PDB file of C-alpha atoms in Angstrom:
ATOM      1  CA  UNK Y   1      60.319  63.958  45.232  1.00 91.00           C
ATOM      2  CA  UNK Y   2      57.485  62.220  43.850  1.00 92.00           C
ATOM      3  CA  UNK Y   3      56.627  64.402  41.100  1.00 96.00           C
ATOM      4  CA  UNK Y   4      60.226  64.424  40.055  1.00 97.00           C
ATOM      5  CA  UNK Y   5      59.782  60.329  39.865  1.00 97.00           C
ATOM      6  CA  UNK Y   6      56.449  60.543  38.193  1.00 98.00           C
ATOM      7  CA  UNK Y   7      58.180  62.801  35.391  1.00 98.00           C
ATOM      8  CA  UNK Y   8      60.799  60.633  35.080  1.00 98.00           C
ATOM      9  CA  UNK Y   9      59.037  57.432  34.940  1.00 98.00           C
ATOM     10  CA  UNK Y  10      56.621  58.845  32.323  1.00 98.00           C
ATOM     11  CA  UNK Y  11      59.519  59.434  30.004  1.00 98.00           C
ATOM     12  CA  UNK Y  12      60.779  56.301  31.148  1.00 98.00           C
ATOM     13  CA  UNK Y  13      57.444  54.094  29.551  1.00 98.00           C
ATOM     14  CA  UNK Y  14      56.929  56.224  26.574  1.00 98.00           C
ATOM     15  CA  UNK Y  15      61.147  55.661  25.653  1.00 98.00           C
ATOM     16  CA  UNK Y  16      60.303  51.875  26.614  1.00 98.00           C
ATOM     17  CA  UNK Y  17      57.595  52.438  23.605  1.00 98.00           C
ATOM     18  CA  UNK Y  18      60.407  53.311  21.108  1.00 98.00           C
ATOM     19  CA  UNK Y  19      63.111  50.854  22.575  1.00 98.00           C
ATOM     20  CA  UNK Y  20      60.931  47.641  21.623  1.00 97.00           C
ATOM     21  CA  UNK Y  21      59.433  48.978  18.014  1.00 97.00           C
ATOM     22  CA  UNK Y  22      62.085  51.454  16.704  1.00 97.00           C
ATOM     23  CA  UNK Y  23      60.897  50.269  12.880  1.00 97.00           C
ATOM     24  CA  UNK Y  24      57.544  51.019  13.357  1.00 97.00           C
ATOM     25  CA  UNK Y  25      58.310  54.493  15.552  1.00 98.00           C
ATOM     26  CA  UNK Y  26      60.025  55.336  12.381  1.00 97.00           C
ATOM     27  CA  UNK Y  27      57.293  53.974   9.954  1.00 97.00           C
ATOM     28  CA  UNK Y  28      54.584  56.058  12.088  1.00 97.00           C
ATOM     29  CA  UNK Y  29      56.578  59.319  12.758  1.00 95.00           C
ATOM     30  CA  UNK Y  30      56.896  59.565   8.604  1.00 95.00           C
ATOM     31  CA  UNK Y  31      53.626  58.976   7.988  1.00 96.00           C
ATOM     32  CA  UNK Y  32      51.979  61.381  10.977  1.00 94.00           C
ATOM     33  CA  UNK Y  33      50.362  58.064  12.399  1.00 96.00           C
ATOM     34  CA  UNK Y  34      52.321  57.668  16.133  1.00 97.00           C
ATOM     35  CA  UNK Y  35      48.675  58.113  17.456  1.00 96.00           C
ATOM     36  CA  UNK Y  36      46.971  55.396  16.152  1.00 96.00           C
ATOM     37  CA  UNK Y  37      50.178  53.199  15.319  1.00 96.00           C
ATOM     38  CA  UNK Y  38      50.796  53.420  19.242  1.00 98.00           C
ATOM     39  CA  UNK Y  39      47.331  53.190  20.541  1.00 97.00           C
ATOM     40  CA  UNK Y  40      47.344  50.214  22.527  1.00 97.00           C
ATOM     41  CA  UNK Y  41      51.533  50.177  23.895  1.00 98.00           C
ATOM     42  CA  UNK Y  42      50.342  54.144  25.271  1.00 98.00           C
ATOM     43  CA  UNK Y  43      47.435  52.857  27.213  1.00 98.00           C
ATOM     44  CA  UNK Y  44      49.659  49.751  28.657  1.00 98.00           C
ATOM     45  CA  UNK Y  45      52.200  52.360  29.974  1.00 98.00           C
ATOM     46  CA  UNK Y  46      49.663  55.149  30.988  1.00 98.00           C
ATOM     47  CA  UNK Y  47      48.061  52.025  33.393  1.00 98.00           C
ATOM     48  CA  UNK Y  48      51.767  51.390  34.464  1.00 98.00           C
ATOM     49  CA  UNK Y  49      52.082  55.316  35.104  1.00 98.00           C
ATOM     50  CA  UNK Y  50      49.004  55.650  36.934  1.00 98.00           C
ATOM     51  CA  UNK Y  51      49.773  52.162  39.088  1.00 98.00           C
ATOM     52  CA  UNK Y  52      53.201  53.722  39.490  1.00 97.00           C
ATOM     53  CA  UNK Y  53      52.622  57.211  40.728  1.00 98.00           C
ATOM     54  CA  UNK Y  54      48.651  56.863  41.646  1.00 97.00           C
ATOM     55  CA  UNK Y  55      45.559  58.148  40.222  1.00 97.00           C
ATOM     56  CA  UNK Y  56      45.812  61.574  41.862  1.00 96.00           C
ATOM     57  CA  UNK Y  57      49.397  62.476  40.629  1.00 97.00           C
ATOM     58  CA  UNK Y  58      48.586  60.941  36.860  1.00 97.00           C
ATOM     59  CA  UNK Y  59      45.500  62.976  36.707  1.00 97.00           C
ATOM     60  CA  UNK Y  60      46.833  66.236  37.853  1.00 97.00           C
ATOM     61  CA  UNK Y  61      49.917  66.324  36.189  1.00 97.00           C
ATOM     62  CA  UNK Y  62      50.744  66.843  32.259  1.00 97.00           C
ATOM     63  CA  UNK Y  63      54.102  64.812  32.427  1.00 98.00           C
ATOM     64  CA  UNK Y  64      52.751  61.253  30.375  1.00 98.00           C
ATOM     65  CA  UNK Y  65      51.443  63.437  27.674  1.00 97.00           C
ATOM     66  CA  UNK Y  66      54.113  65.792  27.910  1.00 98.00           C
ATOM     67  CA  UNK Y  67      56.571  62.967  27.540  1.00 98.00           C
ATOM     68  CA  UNK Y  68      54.729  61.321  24.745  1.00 98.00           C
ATOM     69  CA  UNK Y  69      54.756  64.787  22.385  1.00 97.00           C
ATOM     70  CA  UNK Y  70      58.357  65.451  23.207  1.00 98.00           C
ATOM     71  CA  UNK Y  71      59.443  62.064  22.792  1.00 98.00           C
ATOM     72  CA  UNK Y  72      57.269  59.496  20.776  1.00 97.00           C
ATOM     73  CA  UNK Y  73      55.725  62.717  18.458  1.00 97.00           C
ATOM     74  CA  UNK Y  74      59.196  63.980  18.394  1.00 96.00           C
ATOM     75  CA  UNK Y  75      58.369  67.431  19.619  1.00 96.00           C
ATOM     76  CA  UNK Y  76      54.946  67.678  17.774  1.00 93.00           C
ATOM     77  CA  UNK Y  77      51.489  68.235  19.951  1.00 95.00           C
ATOM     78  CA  UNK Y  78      50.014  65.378  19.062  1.00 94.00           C
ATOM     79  CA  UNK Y  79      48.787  64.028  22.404  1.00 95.00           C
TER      80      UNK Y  79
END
């Protein structure tokens, strides 16, 4: 199912995000700055999502941002 792939491999990027800078997820999660701290890794994966899964499916779906509240923001709506 595409959309189930497109979920997936949104959560897939944004746990990439954490993988490679787990000091600094940690430094910007205590702080409240995942946002800006994260600026430019989140719009390297969203162009991997959207080359990925295509323009339609990226733009009509809520799983990247979805995936980066739950999972770089830690459950908080900050994207």
């Amino acid at each position: 199912d595409p959309l189930e792939k497109a979920q997936r491999l949104a959560r897939v990027l944004v746990s990439d995000i954490i993988l490679y800078n787990p000091d600094r997820h940690h430094d910007a999660t205590e702080s409240g700055r995942v946002r800006e701290e994260f600026e430019e890794e989140i719009q390297k994966s969203w162009n991997e999502y959207v080359e990925q899964v295509g323009e339609d499916v990226a733009n009509s779906t809520n799983f990247f941002n979805d995936a980066l509240n739950e999972i770089l923001a830690k459950g908080e709506q900050v994207f």
